[in-house]
Coordinates of C-alpha atoms and ligand atoms in Angstrom, one line a residue:
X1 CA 59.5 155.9 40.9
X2 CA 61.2 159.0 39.5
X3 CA 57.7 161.3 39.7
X4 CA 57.0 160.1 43.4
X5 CA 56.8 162.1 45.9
X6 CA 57.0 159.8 48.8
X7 CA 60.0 158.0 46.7
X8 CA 61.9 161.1 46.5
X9 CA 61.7 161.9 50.6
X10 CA 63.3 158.5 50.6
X11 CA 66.1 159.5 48.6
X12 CA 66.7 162.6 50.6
X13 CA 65.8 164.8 47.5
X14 CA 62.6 166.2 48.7
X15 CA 63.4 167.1 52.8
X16 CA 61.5 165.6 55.7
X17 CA 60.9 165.6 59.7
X18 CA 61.7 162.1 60.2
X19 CA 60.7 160.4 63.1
X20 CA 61.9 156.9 61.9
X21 CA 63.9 155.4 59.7
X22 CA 65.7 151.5 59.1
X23 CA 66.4 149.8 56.0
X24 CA 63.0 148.9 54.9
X25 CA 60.7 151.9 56.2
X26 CA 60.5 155.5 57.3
X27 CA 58.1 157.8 59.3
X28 CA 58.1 161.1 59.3
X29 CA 55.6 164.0 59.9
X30 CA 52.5 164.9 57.7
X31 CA 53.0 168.2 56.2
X32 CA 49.6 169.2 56.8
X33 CA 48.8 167.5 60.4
X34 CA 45.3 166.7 61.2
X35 CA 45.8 166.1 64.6
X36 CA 48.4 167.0 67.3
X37 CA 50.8 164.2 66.1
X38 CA 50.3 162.8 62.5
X39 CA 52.9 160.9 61.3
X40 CA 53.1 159.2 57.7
X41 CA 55.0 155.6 57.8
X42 CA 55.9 154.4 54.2
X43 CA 57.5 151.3 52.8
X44 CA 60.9 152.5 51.1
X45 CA 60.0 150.8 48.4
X46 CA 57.3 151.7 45.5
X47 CA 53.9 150.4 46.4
X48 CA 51.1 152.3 45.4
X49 CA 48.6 151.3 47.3
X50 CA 46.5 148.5 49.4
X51 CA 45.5 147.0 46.1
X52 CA 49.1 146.4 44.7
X53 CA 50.2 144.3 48.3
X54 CA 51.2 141.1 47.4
X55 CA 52.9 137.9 48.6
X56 CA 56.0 139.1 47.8
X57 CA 56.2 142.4 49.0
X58 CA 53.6 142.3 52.0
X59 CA 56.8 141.4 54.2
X60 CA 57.5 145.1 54.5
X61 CA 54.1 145.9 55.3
X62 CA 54.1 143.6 58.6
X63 CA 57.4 145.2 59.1
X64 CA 56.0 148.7 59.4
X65 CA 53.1 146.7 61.7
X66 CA 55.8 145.6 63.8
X67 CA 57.6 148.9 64.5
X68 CA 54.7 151.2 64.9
X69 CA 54.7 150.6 68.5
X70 CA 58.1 151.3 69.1
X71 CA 57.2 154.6 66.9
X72 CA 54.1 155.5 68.8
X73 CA 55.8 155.1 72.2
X74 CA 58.3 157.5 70.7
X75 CA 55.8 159.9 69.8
X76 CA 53.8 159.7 73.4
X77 CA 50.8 158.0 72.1
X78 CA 50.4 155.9 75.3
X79 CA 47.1 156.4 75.1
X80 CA 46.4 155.5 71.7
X81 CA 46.3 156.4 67.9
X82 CA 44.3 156.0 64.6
X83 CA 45.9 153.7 61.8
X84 CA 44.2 154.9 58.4
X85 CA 45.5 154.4 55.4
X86 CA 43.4 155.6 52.2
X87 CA 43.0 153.7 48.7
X88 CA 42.2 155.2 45.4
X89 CA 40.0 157.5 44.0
X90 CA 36.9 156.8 46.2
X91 CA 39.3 156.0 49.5
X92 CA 40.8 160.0 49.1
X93 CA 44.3 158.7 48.6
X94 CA 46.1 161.9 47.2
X95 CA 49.7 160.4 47.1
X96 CA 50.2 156.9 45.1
X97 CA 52.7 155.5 47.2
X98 CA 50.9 153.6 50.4
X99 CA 51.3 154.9 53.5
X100 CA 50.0 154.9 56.9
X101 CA 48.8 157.8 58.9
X102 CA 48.9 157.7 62.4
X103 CA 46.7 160.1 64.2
X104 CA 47.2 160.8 67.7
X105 CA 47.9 163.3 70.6
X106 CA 43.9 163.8 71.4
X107 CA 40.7 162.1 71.6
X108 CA 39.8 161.5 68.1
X109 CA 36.1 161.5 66.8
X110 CA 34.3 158.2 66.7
X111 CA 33.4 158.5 63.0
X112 CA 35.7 157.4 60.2
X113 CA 34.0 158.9 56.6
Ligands
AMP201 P1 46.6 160.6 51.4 O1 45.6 161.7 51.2 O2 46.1 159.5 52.3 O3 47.2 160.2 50.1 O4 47.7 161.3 52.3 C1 48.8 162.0 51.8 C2 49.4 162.8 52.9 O5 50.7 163.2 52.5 C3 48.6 164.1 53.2 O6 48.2 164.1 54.6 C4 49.6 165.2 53.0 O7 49.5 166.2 53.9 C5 50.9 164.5 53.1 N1 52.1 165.0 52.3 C6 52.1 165.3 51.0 N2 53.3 165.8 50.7 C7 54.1 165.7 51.8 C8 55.4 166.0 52.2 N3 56.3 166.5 51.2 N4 55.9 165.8 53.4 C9 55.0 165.3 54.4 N5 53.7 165.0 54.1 C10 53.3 165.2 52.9

């Protein structure tokens, strides 16, 4: 999508610290971190969000599932992470093309809202 953000740090036109990267995905870090290490992994392709996965494209969705322990162990996260990804108006999501946060690097609060 031309007016995406997210799309665009795919393309290389909009610059990012990437900590992954393969044919299907990319992670890279969160502009504005909210903990030590927060890292945004995205689908390269245009999803906007939780309600638009499907049974066609939730393939890359397990993918990013699959290498986020390979990206966390890159990161140090032995000890563990937060996973959140927002949806929508009421979830807080700011940028319409899914992603998933992960929040590491301290002892994150027990409360989610
Ligand atoms: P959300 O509020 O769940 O949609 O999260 C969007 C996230 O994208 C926020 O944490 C922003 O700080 C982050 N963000 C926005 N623009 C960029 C960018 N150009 N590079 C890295 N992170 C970004």
């Amino acid at each position: 999508m031309s007016d995406c953000i997210f799309c665009k740090i795919v393309d290389g036109s909009i610059p990012s610290k990437k900590v992954y990267e393969d044919d299907q995905i990319l992670a890279f870090y969160d502009l504005e971190p909210q903990a030590p290490v927060h890292v945004l992994v995205i689908p390269k392709i245009h999803i906007c969000c939780a309600d638009a996965v499907t049974e066609e494209n939730a393939g890359v969705i397990a993918h990013i599932f699959t290498k986020i322990p390979e990206i966390t162990k890159s990161l140090g996260l032995e000890k563990g992470y937060r996973i959140v990804n927002n949806c929508g108006e009421h979830g807080c999501q700011s940028v319409k093309h899914m992603h998933f946060h992960i929040l590491g690097g301290t002892q994150l609060g027990g409360r989610m809202t």
